[in-house]
mmCIF file of C-alpha atoms (C1' of nucleotides) in Angstrom:
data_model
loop_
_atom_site.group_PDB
_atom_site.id
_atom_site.type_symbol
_atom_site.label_atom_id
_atom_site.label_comp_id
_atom_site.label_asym_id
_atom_site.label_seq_id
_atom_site.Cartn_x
_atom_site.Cartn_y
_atom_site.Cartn_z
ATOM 1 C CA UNK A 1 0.000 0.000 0.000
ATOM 2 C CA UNK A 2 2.381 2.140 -1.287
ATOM 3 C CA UNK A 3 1.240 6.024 -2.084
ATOM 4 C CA UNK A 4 2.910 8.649 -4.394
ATOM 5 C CA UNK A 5 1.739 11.004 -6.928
ATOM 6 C CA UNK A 6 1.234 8.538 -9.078
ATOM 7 C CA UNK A 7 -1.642 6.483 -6.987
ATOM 8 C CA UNK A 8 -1.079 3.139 -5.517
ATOM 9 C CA UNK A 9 1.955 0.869 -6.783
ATOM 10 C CA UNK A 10 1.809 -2.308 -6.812
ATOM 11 C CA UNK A 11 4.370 -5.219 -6.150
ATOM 12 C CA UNK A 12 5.253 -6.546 -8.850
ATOM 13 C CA UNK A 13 8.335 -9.423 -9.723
ATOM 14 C CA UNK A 14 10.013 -7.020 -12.194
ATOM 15 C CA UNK A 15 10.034 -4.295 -10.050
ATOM 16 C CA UNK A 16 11.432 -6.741 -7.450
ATOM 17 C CA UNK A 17 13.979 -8.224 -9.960
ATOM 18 C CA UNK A 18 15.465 -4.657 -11.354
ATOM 19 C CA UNK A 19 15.862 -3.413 -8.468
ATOM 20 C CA UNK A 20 17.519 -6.886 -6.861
ATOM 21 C CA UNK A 21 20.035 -6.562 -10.294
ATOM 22 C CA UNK A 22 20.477 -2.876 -10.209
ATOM 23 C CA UNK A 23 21.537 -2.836 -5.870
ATOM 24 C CA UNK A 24 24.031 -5.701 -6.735
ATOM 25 C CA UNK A 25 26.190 -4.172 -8.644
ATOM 26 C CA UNK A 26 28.715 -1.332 -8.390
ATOM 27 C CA UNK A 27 28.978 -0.466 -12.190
ATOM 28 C CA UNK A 28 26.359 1.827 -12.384
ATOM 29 C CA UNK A 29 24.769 -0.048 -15.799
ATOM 30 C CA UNK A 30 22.537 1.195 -18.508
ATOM 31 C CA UNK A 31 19.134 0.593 -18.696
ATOM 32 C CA UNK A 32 20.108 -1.886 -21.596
ATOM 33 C CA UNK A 33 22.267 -3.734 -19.329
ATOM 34 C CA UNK A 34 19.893 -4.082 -16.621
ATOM 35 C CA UNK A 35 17.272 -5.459 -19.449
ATOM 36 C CA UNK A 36 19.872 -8.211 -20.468
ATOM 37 C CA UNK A 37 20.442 -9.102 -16.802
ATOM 38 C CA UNK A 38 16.629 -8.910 -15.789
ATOM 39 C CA UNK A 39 16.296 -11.264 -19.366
ATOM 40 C CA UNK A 40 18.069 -14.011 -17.743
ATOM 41 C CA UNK A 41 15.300 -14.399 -14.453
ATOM 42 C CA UNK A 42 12.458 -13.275 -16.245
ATOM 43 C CA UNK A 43 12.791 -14.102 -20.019
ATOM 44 C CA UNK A 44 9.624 -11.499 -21.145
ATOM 45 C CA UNK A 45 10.193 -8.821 -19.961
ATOM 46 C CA UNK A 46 10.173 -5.512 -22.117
ATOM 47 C CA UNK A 47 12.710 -2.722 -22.575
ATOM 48 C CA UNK A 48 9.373 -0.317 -21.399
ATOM 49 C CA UNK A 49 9.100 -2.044 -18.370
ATOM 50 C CA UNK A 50 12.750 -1.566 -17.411
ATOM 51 C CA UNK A 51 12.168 2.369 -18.130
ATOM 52 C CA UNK A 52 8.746 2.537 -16.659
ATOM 53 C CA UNK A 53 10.489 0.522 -13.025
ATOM 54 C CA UNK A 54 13.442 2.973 -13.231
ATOM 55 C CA UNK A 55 11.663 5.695 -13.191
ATOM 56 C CA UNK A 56 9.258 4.757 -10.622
ATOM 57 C CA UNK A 57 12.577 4.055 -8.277
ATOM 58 C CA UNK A 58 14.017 6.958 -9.178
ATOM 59 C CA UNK A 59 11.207 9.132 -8.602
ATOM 60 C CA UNK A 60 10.499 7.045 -5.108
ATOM 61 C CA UNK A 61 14.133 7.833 -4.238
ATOM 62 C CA UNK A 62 15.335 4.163 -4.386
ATOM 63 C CA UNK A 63 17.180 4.890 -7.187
ATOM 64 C CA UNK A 64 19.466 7.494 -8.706
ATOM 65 C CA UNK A 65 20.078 8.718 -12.284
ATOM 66 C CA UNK A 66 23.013 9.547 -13.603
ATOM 67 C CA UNK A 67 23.780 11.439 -16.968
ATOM 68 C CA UNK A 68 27.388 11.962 -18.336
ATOM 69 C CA UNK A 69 28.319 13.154 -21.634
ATOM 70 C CA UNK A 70 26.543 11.384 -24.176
ATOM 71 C CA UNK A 71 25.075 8.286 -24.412
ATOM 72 C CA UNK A 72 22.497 6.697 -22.203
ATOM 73 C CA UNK A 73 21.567 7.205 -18.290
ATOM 74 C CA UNK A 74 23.306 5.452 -15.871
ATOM 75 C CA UNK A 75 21.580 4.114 -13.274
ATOM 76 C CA UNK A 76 22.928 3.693 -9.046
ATOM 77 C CA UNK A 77 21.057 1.436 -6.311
ATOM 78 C CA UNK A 78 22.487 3.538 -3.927
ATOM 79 C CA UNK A 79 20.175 6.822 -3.749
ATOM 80 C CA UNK A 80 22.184 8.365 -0.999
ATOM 81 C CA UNK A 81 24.155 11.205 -2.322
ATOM 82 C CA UNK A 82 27.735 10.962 -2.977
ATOM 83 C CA UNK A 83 30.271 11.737 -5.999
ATOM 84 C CA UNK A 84 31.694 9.515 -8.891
ATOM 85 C CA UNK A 85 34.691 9.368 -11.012
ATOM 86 C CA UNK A 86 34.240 8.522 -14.858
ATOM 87 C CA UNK A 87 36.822 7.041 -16.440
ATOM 88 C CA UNK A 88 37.627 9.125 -19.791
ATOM 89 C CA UNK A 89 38.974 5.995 -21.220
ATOM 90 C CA UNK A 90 36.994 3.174 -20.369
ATOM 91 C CA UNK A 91 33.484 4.836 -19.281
ATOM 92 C CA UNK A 92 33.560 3.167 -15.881
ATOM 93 C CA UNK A 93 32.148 4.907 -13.217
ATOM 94 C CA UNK A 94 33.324 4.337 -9.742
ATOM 95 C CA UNK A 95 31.614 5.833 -6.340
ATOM 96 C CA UNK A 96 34.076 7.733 -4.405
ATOM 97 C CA UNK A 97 34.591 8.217 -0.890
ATOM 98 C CA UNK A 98 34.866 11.921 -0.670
ATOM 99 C CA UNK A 99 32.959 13.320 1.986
ATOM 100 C CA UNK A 100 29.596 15.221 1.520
ATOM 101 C CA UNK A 101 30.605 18.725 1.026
ATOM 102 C CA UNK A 102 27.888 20.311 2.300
ATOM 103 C CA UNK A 103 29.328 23.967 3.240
ATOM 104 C CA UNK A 104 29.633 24.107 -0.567
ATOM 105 C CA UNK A 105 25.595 24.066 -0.508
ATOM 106 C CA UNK A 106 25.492 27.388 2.146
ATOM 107 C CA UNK A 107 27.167 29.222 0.057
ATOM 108 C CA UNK A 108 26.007 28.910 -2.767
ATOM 109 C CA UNK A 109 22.521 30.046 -1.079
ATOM 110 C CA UNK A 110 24.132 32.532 0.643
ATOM 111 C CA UNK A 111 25.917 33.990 -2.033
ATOM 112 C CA UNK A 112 23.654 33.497 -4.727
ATOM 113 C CA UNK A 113 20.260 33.710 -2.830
ATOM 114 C CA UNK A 114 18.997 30.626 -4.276
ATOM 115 C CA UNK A 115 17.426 27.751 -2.009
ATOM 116 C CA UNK A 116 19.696 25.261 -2.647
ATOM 117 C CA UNK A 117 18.574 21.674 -2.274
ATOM 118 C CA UNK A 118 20.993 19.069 -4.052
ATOM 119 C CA UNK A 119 24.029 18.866 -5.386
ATOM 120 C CA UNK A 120 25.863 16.673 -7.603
ATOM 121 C CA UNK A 121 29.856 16.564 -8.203
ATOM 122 C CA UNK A 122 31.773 13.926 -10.341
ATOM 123 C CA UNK A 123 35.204 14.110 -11.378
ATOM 124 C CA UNK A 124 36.809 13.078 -14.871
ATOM 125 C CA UNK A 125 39.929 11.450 -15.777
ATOM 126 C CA UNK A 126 41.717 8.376 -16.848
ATOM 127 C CA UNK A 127 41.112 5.552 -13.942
ATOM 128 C CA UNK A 128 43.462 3.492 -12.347
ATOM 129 C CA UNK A 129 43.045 0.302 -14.391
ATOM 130 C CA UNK A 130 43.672 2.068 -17.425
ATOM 131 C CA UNK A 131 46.875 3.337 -15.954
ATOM 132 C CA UNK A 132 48.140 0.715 -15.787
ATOM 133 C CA UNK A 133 47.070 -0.905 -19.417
ATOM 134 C CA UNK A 134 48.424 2.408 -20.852
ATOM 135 C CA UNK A 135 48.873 3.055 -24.591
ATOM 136 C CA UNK A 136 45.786 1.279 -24.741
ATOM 137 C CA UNK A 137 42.800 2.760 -25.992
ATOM 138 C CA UNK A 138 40.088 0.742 -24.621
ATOM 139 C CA UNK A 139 36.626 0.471 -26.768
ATOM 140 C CA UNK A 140 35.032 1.954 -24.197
ATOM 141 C CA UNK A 141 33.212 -0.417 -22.058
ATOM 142 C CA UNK A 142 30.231 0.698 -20.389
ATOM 143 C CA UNK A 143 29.648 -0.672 -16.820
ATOM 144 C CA UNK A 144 30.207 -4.379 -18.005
ATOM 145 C CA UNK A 145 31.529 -6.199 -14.994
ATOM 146 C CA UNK B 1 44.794 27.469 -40.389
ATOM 147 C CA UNK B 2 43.803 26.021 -37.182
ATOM 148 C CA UNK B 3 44.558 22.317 -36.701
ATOM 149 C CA UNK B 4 42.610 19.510 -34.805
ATOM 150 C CA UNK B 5 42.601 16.140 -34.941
ATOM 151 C CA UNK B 6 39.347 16.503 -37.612
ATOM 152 C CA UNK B 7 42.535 18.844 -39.854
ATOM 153 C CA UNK B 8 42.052 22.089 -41.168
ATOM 154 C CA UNK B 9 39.217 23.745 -39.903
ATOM 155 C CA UNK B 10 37.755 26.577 -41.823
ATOM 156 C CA UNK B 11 36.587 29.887 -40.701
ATOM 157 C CA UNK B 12 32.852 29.755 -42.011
ATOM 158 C CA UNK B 13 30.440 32.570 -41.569
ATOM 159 C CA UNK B 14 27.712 29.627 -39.777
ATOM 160 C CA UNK B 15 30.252 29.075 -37.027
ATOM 161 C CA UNK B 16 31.207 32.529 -36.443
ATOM 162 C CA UNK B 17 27.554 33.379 -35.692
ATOM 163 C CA UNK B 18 26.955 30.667 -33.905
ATOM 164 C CA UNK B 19 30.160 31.623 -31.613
ATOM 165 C CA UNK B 20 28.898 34.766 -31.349
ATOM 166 C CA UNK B 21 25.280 33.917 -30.472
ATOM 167 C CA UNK B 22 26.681 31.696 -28.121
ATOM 168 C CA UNK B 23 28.946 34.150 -26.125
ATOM 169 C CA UNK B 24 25.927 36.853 -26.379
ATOM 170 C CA UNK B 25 23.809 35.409 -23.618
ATOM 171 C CA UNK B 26 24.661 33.635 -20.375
ATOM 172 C CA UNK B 27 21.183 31.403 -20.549
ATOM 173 C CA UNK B 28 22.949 28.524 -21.171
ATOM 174 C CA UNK B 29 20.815 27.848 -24.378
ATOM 175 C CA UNK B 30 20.108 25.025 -26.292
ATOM 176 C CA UNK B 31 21.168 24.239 -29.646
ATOM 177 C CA UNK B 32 17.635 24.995 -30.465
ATOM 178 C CA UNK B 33 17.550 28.117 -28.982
ATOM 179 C CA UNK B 34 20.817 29.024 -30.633
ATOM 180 C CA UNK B 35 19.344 27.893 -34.142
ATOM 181 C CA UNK B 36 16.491 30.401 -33.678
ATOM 182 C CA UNK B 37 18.744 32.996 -33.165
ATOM 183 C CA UNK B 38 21.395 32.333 -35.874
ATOM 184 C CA UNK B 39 18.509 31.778 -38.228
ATOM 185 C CA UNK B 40 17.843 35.976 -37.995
ATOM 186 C CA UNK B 41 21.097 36.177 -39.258
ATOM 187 C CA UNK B 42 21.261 33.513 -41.076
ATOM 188 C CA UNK B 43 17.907 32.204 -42.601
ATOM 189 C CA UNK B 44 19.278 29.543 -44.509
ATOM 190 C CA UNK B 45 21.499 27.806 -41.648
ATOM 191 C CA UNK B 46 20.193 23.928 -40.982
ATOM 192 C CA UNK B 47 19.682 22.600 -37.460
ATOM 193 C CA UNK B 48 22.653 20.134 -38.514
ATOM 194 C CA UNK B 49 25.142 22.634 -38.964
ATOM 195 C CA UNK B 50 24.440 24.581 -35.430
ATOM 196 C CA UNK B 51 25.347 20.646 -33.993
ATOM 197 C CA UNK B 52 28.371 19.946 -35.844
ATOM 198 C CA UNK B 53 29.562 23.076 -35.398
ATOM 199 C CA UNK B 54 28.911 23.370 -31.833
ATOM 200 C CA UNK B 55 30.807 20.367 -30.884
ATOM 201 C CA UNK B 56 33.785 21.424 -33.224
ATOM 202 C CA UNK B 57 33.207 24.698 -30.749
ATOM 203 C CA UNK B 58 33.019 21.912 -27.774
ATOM 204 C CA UNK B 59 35.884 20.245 -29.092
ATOM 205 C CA UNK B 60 38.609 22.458 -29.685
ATOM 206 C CA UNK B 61 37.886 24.116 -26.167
ATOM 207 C CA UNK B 62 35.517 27.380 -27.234
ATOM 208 C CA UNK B 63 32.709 26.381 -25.797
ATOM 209 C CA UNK B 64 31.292 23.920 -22.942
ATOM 210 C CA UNK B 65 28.360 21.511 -23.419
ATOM 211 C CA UNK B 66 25.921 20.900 -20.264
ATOM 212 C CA UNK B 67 23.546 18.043 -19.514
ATOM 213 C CA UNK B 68 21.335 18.643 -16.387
ATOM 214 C CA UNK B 69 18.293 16.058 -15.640
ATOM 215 C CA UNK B 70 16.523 14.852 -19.130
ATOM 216 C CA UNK B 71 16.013 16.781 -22.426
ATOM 217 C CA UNK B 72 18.754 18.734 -24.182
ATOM 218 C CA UNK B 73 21.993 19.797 -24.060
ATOM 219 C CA UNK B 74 22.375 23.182 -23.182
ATOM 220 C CA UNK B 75 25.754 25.085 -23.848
ATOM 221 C CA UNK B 76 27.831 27.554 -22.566
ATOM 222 C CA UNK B 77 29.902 30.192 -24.168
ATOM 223 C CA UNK B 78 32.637 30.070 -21.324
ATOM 224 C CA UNK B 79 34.805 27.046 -22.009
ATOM 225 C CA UNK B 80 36.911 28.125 -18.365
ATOM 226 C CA UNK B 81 35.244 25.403 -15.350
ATOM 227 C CA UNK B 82 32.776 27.222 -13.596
ATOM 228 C CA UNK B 83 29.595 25.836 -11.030
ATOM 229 C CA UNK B 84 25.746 26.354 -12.266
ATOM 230 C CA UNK B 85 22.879 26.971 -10.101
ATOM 231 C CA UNK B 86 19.793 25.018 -11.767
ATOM 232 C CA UNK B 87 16.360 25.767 -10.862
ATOM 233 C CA UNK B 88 14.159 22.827 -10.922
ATOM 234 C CA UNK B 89 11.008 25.352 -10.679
ATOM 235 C CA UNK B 90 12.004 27.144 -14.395
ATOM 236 C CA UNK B 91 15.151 25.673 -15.668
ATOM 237 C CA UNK B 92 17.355 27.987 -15.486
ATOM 238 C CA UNK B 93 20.992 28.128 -14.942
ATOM 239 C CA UNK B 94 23.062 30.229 -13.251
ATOM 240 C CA UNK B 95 26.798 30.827 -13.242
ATOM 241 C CA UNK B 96 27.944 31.206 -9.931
ATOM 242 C CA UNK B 97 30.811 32.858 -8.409
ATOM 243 C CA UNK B 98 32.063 29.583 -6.209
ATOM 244 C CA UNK B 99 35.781 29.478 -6.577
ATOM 245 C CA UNK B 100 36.976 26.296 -7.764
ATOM 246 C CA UNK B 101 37.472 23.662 -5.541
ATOM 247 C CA UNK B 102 40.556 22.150 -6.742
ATOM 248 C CA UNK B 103 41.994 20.500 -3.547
ATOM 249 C CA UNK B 104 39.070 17.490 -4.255
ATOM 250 C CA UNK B 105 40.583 16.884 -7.497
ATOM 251 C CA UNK B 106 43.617 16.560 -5.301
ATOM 252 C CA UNK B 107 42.042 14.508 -2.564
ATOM 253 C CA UNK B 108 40.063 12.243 -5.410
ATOM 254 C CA UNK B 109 43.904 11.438 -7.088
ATOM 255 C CA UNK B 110 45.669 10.555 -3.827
ATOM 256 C CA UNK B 111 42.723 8.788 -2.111
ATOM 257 C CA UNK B 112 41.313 6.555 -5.154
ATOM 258 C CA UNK B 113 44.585 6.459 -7.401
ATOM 259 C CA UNK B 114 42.678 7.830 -10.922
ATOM 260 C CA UNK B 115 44.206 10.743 -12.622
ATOM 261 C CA UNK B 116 42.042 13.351 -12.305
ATOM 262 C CA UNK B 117 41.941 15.640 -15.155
ATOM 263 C CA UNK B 118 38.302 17.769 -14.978
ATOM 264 C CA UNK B 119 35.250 18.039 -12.642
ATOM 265 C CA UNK B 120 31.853 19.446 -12.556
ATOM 266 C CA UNK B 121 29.574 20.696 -9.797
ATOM 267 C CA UNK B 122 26.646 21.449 -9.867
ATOM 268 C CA UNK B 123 23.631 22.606 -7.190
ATOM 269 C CA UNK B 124 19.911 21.864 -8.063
ATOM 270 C CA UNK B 125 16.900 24.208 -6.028
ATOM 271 C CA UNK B 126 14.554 27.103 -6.482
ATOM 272 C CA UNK B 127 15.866 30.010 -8.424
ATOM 273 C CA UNK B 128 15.538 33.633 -6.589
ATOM 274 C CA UNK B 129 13.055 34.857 -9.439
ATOM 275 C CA UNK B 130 10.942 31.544 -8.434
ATOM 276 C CA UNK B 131 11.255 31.873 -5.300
ATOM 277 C CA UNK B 132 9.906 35.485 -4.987
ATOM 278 C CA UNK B 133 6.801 34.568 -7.057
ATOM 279 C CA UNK B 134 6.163 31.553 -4.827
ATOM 280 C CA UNK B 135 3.155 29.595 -5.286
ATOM 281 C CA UNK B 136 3.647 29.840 -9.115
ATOM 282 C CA UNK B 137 4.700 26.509 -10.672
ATOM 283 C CA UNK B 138 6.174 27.931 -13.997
ATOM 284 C CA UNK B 139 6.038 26.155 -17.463
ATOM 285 C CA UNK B 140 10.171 25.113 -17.385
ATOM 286 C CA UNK B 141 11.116 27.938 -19.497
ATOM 287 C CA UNK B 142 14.576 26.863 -21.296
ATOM 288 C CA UNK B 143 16.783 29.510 -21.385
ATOM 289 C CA UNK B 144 14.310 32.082 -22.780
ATOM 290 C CA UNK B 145 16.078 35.339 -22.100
ATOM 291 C "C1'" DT C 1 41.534 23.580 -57.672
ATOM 292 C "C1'" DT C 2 40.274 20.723 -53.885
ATOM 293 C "C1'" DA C 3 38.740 19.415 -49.694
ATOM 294 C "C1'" DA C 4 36.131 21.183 -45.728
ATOM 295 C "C1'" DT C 5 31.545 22.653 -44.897
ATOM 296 C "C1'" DT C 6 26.865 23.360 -45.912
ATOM 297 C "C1'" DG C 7 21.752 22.208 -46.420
ATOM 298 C "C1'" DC C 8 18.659 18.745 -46.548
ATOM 299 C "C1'" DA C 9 16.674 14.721 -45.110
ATOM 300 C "C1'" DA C 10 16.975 10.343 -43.546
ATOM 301 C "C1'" DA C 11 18.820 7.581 -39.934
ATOM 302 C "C1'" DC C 12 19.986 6.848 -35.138
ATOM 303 C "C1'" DC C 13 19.789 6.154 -30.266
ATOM 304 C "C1'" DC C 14 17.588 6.339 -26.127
ATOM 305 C "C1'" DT C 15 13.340 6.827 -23.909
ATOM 306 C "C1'" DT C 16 8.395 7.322 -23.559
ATOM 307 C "C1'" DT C 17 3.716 6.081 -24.646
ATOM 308 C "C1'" DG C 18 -0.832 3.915 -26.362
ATOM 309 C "C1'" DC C 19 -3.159 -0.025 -26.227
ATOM 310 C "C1'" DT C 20 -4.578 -4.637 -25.043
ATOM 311 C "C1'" DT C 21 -3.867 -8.266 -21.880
ATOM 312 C "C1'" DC C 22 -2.393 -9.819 -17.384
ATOM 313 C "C1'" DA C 23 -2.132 -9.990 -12.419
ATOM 314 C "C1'" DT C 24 -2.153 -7.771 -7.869
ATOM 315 C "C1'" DC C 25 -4.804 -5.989 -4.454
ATOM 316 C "C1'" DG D 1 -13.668 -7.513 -9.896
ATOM 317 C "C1'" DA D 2 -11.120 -3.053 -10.334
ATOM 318 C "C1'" DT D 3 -7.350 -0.979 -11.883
ATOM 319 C "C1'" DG D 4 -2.228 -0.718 -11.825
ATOM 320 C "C1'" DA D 5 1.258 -2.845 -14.454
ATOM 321 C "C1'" DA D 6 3.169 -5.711 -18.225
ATOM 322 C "C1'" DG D 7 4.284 -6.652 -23.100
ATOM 323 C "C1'" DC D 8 4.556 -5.097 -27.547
ATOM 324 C "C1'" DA D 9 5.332 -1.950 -30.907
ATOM 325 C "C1'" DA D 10 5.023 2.436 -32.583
ATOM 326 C "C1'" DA D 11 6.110 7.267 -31.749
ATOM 327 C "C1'" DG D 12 9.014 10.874 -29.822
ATOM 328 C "C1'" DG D 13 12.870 14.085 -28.915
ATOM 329 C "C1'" DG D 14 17.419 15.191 -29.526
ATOM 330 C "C1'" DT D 15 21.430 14.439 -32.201
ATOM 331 C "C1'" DT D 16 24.181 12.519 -35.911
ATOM 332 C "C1'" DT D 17 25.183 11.381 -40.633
ATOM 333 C "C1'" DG D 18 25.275 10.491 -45.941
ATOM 334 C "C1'" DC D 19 25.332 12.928 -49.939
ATOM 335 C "C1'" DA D 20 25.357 16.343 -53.561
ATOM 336 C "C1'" DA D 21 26.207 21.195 -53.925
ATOM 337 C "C1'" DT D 22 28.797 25.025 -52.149
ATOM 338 C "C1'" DT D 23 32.685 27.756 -50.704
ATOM 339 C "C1'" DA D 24 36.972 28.915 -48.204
ATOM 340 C "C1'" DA D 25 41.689 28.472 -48.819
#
DNA sequence: TTAATTGCAAACCCTTTGCTTCATC
DNA sequence: GATGAAGCAAAGGGTTTGCAATTAA
């Protein structure tokens, strides 16, 4: 007997299986990727239904979306706020453990008289895998294991 | 005689506009937006053109292309790093005058071992102008002036 | 002269949506 | 049983791209 804007939502097994798939892993995936995953418990599902769950998580806060440069919307299990590194090269995207900066937040309302209520901050480079693999221009690889 | 990776680059009339139009406003606009206005100048200018020459603008360092929440890319005319204030009431964005945090690049390199090259920050709330005219829940208004 | 760039339109990718059927409450 | 959600497929928005014609160098 859930309630948001949206009425009441009901249980359902794909809701239950994208988000079981998207909480256990750290890769941050596409919504592609989750559909392959999802594919291999529950055989029918549709792309839709992937977007339609994610956005229903999202929107409930179980769920964050993340957009970098092009391409499609990554998606994170974890819904609490904290920063990520993308990877330049590869397209991985790790969570970091940088500390909420939340000063940053005061004043910027302070400053700039707007009511602040979120943040985001990600950083860009080349990661530490591809380091160490260097001269090597990966394909980039997209959040696959 | 500029030189890319793409070689020679031309000066073309299109691009210089579109430059122009581009460092004329601090809305942030869309390439839409930026096609409506390069289209007074000049009417015969395809949608096409306004992208591929914004990301040769993107590319070679001119220019700066944002992606906030869903929809389009909006761009800026300031290719230096800078922080934007969006307002999720109207859509806005806001330069502000936070200086750069560059000790978290620092931090990020030393405490997860990725070279750290860029980063973005960003603060989501209610704009001043919304606030002031609370209880108004404006049609998003794109970088409209 | 010649190769980069344009205009045009079609293609593309990712995401959303309409509709009928299914299944949860 | 109602009605929210699924599956399917078609539509949608934003962006890219192929190609013949143009134009800067």
């Amino acid at each position: 007997m859930v309630r948001d804007r949206r009425g009441f939502i009901r249980r359902t097994k794909q809701r239950e299986v994208i988000l079981s798939v998207l909480q256990s892993t750290d890769t941050h995936p596409s919504a592609d990727w989750i559909y392959e995953e999802v594919r291999q418990v529950l055989p029918n599902i549709s792309l839709g239904t992937i977007y339609r769950n994610l956005r229903i998580l999202v929107d409930s806060g179980e769920a964050m979306e993340l957009r970098f440069g092009s391409g499609a919307s990554r998606f994170d299990g974890n819904p609490k706020n904290h920063y990520h590194f993308v990877c330049l090269n590869c397209d991985r995207i790790y969570d970091l453990e940088l500390s909420l900066q939340e000063k940053l937040e005061e004043q910027v309302s302070e400053k700039a008289g707007h009511r602040v209520l979120d943040h985001r901050l990600e950083f860009y480079g080349i990661c530490d895998v591809c380091q160490s693999k260097k001269n090597t221009i990966d394909e980039p690889r997209h959040h696959d294991s």
